[in-house]
PDB file of C-alpha atoms in Angstrom:
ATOM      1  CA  UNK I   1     -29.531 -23.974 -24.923  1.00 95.00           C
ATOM      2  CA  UNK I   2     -25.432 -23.952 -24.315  1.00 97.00           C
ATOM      3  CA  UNK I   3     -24.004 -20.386 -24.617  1.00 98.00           C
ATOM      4  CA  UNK I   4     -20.479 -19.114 -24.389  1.00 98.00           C
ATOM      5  CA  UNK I   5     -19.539 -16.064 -24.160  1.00 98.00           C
ATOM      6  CA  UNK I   6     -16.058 -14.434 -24.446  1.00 98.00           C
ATOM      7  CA  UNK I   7     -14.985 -11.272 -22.907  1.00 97.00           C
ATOM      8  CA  UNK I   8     -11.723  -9.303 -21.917  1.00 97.00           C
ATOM      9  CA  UNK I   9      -9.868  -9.366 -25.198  1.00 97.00           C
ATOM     10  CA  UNK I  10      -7.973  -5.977 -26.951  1.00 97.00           C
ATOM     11  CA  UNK I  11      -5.320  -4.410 -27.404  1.00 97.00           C
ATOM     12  CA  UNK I  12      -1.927  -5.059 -25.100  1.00 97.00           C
ATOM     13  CA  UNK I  13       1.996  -3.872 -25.572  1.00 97.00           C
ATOM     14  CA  UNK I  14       4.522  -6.261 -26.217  1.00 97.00           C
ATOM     15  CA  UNK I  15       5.228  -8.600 -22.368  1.00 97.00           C
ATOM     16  CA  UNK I  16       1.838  -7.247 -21.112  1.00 97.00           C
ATOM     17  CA  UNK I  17      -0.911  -9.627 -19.716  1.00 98.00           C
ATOM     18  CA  UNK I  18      -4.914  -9.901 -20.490  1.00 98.00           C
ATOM     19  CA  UNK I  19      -7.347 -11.757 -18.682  1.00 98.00           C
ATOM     20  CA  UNK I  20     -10.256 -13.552 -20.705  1.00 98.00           C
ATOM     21  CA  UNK I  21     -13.727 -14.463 -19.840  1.00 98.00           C
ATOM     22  CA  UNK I  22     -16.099 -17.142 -20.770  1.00 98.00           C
ATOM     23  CA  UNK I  23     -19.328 -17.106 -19.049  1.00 98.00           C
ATOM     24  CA  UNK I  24     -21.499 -20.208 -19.353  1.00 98.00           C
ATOM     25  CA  UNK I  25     -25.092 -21.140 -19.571  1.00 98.00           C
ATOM     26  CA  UNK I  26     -27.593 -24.029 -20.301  1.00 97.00           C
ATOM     27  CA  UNK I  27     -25.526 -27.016 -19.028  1.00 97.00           C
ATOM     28  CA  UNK I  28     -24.034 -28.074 -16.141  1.00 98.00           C
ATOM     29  CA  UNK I  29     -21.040 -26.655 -16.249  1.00 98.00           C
ATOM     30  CA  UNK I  30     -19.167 -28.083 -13.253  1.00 97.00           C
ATOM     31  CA  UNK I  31     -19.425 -31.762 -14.832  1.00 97.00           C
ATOM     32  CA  UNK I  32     -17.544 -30.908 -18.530  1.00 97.00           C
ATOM     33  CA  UNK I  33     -14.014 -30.258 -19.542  1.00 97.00           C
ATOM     34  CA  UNK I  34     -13.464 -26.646 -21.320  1.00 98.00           C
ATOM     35  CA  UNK I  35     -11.027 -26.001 -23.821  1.00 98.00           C
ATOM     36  CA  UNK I  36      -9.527 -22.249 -25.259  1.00 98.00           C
ATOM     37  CA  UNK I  37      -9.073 -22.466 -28.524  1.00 98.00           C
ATOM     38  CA  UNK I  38      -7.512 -19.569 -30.937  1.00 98.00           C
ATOM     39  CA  UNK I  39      -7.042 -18.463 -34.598  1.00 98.00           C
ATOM     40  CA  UNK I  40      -4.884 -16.415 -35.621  1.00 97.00           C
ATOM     41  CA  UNK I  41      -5.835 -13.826 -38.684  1.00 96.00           C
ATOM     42  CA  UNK I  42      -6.539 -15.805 -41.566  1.00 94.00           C
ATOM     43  CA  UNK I  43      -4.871 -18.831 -39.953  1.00 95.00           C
ATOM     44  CA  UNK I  44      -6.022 -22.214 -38.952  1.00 95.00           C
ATOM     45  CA  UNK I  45      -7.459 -23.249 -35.559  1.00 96.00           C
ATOM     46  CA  UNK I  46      -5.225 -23.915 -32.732  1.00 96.00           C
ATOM     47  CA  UNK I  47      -5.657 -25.599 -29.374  1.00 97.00           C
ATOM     48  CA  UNK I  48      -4.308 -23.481 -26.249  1.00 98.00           C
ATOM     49  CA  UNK I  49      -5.572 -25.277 -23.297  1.00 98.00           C
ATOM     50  CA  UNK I  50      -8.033 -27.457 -21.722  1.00 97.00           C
ATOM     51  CA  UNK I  51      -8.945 -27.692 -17.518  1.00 97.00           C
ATOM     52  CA  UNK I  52     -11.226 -30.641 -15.973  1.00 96.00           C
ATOM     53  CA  UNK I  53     -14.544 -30.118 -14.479  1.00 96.00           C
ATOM     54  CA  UNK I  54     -13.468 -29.765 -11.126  1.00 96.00           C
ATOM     55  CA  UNK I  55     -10.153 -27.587 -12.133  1.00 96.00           C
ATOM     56  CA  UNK I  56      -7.639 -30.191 -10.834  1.00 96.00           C
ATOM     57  CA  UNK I  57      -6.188 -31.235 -14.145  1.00 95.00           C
ATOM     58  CA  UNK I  58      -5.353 -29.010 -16.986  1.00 97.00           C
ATOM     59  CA  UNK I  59      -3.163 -29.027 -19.997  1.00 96.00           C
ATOM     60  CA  UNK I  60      -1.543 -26.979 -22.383  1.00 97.00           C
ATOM     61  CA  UNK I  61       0.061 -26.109 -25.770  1.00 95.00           C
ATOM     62  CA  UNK I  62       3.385 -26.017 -25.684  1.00 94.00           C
ATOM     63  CA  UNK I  63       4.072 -22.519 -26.958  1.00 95.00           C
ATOM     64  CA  UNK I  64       1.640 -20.980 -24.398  1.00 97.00           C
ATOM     65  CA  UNK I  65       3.288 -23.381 -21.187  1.00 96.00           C
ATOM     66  CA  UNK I  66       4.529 -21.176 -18.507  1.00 97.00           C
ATOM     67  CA  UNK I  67       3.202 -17.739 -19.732  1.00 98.00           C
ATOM     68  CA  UNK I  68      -0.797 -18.903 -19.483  1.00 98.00           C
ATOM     69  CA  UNK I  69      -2.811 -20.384 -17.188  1.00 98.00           C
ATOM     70  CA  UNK I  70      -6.418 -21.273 -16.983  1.00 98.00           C
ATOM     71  CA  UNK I  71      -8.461 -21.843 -14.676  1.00 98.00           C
ATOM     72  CA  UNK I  72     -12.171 -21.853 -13.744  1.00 98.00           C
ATOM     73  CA  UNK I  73     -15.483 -20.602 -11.231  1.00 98.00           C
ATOM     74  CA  UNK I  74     -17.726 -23.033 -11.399  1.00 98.00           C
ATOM     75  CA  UNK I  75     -19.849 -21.603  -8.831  1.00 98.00           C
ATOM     76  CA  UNK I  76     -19.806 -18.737 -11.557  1.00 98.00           C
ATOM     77  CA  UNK I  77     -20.063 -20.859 -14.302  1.00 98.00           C
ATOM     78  CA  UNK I  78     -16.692 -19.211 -15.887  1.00 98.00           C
ATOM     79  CA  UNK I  79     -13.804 -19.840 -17.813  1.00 98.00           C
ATOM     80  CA  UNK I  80     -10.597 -17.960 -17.959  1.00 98.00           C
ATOM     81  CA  UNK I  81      -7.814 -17.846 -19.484  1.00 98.00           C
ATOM     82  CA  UNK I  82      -4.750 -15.524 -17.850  1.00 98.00           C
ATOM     83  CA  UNK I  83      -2.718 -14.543 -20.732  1.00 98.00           C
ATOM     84  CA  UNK I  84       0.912 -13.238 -19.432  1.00 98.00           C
ATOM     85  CA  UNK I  85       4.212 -12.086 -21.566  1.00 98.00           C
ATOM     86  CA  UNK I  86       1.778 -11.714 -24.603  1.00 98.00           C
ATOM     87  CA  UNK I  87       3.852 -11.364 -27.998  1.00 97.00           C
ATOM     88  CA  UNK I  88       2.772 -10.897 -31.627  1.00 97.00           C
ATOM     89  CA  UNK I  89       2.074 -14.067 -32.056  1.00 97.00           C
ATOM     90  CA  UNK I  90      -0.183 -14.330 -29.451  1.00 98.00           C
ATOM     91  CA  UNK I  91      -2.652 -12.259 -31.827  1.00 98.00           C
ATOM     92  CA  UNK I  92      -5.929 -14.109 -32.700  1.00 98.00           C
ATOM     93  CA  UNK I  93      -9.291 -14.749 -31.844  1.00 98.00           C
ATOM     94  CA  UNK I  94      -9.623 -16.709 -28.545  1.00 98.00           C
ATOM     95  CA  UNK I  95     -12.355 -19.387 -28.482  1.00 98.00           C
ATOM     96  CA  UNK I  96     -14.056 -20.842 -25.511  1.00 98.00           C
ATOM     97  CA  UNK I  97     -15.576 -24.305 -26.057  1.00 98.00           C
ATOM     98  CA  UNK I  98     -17.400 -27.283 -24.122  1.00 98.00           C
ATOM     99  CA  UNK I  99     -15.880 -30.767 -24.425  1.00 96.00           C
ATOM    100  CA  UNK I 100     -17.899 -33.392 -24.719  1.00 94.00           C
ATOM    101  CA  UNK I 101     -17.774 -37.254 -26.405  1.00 88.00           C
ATOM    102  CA  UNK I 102     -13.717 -35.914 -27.268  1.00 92.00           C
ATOM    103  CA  UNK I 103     -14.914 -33.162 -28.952  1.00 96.00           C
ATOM    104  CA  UNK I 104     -15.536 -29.748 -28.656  1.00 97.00           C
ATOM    105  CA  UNK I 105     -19.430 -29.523 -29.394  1.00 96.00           C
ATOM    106  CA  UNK I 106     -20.097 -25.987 -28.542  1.00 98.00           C
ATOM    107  CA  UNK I 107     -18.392 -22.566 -29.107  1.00 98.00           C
ATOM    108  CA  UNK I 108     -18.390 -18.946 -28.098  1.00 98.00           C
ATOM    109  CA  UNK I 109     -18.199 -16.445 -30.499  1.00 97.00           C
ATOM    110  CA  UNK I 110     -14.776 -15.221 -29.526  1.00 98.00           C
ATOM    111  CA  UNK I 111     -12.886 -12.457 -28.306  1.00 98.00           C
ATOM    112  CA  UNK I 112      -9.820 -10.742 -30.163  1.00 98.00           C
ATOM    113  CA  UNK I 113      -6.686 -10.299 -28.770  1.00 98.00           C
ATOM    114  CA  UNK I 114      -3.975  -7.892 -30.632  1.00 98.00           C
ATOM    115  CA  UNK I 115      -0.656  -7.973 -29.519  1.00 98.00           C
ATOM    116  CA  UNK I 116       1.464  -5.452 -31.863  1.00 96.00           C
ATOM    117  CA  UNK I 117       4.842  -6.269 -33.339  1.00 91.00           C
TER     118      UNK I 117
ATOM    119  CA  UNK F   1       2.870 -26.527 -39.126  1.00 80.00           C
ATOM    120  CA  UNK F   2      -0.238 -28.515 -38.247  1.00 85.00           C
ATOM    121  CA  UNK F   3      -0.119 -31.789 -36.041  1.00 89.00           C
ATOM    122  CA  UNK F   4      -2.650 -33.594 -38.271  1.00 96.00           C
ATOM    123  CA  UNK F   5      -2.648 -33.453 -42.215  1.00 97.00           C
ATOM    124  CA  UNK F   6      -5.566 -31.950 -44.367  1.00 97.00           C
ATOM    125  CA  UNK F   7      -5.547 -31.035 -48.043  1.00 97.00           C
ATOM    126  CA  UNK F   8      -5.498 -27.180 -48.481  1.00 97.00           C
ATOM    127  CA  UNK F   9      -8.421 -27.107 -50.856  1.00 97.00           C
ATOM    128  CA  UNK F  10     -10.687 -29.348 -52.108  1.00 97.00           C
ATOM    129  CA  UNK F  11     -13.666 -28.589 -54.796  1.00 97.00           C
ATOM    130  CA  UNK F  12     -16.205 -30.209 -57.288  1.00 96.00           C
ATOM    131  CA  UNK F  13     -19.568 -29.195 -58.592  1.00 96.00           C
ATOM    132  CA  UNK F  14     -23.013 -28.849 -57.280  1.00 97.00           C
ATOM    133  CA  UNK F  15     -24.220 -32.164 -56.438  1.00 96.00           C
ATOM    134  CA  UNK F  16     -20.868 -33.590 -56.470  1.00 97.00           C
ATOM    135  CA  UNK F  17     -19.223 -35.319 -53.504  1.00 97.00           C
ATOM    136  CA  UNK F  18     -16.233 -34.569 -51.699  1.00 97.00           C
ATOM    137  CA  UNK F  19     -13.693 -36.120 -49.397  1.00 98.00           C
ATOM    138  CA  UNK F  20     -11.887 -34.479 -47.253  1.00 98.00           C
ATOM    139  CA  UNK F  21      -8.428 -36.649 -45.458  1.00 98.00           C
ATOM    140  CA  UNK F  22      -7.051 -36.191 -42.098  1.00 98.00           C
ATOM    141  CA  UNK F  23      -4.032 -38.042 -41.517  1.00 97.00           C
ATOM    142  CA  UNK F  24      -1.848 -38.454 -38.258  1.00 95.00           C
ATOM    143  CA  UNK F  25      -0.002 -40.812 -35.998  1.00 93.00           C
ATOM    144  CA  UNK F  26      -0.686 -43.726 -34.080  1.00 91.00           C
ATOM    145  CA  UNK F  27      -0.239 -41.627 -30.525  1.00 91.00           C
ATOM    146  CA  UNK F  28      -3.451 -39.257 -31.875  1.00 94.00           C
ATOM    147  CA  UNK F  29      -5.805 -40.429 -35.018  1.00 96.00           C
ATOM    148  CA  UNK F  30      -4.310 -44.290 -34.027  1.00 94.00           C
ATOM    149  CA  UNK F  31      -5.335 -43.709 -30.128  1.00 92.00           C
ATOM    150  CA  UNK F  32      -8.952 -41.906 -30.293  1.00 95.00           C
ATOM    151  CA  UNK F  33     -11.887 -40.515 -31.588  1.00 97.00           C
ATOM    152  CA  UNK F  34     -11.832 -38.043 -33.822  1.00 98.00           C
ATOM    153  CA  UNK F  35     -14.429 -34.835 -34.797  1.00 98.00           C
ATOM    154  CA  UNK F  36     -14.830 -32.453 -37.628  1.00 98.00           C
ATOM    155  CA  UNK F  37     -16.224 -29.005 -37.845  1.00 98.00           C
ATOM    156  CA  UNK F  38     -17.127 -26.305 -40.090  1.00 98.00           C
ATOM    157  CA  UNK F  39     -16.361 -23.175 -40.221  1.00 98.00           C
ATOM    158  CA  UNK F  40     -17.947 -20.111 -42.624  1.00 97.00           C
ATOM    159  CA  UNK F  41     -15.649 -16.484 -42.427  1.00 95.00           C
ATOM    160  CA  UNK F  42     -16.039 -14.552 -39.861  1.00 95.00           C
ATOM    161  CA  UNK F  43     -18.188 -16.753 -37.542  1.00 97.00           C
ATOM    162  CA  UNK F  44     -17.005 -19.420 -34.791  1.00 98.00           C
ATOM    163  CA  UNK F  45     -16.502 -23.393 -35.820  1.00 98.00           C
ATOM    164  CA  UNK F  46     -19.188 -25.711 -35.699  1.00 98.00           C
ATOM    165  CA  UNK F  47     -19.377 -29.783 -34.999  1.00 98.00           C
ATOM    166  CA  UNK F  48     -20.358 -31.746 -37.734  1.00 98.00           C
ATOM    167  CA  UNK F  49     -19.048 -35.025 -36.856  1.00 98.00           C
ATOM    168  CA  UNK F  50     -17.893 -36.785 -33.448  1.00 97.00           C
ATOM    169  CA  UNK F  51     -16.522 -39.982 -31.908  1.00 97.00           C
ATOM    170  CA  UNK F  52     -15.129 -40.498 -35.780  1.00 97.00           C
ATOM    171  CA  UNK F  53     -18.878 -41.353 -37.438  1.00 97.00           C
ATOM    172  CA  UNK F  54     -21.025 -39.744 -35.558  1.00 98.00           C
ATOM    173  CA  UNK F  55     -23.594 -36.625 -36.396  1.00 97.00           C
ATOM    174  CA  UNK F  56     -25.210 -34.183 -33.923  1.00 96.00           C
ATOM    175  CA  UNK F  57     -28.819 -33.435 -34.301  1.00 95.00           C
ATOM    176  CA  UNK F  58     -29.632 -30.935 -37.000  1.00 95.00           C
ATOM    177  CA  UNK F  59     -26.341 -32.272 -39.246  1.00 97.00           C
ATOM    178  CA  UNK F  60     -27.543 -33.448 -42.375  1.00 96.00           C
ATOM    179  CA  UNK F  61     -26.764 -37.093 -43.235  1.00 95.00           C
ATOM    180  CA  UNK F  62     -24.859 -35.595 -46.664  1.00 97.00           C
ATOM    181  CA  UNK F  63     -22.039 -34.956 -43.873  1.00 98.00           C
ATOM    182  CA  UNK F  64     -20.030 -38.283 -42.957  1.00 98.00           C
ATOM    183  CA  UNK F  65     -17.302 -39.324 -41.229  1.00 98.00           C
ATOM    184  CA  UNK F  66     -14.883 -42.579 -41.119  1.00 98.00           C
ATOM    185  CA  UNK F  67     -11.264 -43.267 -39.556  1.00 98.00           C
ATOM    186  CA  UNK F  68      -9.201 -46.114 -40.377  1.00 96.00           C
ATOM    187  CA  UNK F  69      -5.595 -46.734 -38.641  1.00 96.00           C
ATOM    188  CA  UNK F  70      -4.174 -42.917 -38.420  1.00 96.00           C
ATOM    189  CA  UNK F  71      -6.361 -41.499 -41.030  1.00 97.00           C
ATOM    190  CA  UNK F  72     -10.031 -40.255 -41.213  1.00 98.00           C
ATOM    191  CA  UNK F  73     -12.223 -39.144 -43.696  1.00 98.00           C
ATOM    192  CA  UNK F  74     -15.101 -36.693 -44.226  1.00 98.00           C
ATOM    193  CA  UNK F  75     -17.777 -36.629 -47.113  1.00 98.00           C
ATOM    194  CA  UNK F  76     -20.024 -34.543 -48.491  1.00 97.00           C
ATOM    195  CA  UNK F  77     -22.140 -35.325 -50.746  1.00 97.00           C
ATOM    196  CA  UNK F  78     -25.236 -33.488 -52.334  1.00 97.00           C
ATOM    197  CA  UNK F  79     -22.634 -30.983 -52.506  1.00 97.00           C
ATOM    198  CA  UNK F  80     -24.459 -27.397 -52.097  1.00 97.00           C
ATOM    199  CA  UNK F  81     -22.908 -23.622 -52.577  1.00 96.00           C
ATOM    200  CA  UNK F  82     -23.600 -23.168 -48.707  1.00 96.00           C
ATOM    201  CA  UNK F  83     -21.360 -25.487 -47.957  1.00 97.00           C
ATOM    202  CA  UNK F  84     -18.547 -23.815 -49.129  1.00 97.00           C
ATOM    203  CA  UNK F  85     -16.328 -23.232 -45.574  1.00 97.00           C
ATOM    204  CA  UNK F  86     -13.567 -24.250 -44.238  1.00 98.00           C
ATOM    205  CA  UNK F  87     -13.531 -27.634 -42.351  1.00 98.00           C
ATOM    206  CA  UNK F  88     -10.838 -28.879 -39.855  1.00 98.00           C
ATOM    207  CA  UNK F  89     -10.543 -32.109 -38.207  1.00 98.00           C
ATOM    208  CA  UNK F  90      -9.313 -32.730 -34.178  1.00 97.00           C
ATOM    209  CA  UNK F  91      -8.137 -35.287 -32.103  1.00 97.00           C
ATOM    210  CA  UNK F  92      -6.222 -35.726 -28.998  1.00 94.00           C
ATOM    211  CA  UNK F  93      -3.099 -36.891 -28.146  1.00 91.00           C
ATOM    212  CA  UNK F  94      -3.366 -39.204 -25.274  1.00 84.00           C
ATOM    213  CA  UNK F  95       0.299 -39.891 -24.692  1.00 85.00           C
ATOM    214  CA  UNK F  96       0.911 -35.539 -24.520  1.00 86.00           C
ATOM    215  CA  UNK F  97      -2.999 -34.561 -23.090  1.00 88.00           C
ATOM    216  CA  UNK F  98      -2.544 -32.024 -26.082  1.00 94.00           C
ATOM    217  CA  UNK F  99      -5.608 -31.299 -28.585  1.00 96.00           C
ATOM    218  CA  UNK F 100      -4.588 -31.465 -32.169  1.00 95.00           C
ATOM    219  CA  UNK F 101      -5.736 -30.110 -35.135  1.00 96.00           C
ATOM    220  CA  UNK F 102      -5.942 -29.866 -39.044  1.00 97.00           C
ATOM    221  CA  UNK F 103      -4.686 -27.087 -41.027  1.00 97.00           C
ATOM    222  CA  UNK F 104      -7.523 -26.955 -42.660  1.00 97.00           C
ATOM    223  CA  UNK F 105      -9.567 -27.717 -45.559  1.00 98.00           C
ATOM    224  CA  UNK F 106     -11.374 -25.185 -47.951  1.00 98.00           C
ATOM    225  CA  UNK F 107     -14.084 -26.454 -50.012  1.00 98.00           C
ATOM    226  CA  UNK F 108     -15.133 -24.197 -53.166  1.00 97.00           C
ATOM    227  CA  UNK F 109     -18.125 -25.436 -55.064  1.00 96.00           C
ATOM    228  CA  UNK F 110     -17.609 -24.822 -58.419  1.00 93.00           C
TER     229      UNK F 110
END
């Protein structure tokens, strides 16, 4: 069974930074593309960020290009997601979630993030 | 302001059926596949429909999918109160390697 689970979300000031976690189990996670996702309170879904199996490609939204950056373990079968010059609008729940057949067929159950204004 | 198109809210009665559009451009609906989830408050989205038509195992056949040009569709039908959630569809933009999605659709069951 596929599980993701987030980790290292809270609270951070205004220009601070937060690391999150996804830890992965029940594939092989090495051979699939992973994705953050967020949502901001009662907001729609958006895409942050996506890396390639093997970590050499990865893309991003533009509103997060330049102050994130993800990146991945696979010998720890982990996602991150390196979250630098955070603003309110940066607030939402951050999803993890496995690509596969261009889409995203399995999520974690999040982690929040709360960046005050 | 969403990449892709969805109606805010869509609703009928038990039983009923429902469509649900998702329009975009010829660079992202035009140029791939495109999936569909569900999401209930509260709890993390799940996949209903991928590669445009298709179901994962355990999705009920009420839940269908279709994409013509830069447009796709998804219908329920058999409509039931537990499927009142909010449902977003996703694509990606080959030309930008960006993921892009719906605003979102809420379907009430009246």
């Amino acid at each position: 069974e596929v599980q993701l689970v987030e980790s290292g979300g809270g609270l951070v000031q205004p220009g601070g930074s937060l690391r999150l976690c996804c830890a992965a189990s029940g594939f092989s996670f090495s051979n699939f593309w992973m994705h953050w996702v967020r949502q901001a309170p009662g907001k729609g879904l958006e895409w942050v960020a996506n890396i390639e199996g093997d970590g050499r490609r990865m893309y991003y939204v533009d509103s997060v290009q330049g102050r994130f950056t993800i990146s991945r373990d696979n010998a720890k079968n982990s996602l991150y997601l390196q979250m630098n010059s955070l603003t309110a609008e940066d607030t939402a729940i951050y999803y993890c979630a496995k690509d596969s057949n261009w889409s995203l067929d399995s999520w974690g159950q999040g982690t929040l993030v709360t960046v005050p204004s | 302001q969403s990449v892709l198109t969805q109606p805010p809210s869509v609703s009928a009665a038990p039983g009923q059926k429902v469509t649900i559009s998702c329009s975009g451009s010829s660079s992202n609906i035009g140029n791939n596949y495109v999936s569909w989830y569900q999401q209930f408050p509260g709890t993390a989205p799940k996949l209903l429909i991928y590669e445009n038509n298709k179901r994962p195992s355990g999705i009920p056949d009420r839940f269908s999918g279709s994409k013509s040009g830069t447009s796709a569709t998804l219908g329920i039908t058999g409509l039931q109160t537990g499927d009142e959630a909010d449902y977003y569809c996703i694509t990606c933009d080959r030309s930008l390697n960006v993921w892009v999605f719906g605003g979102g659709t809420k379907v009430t069951v009246l």
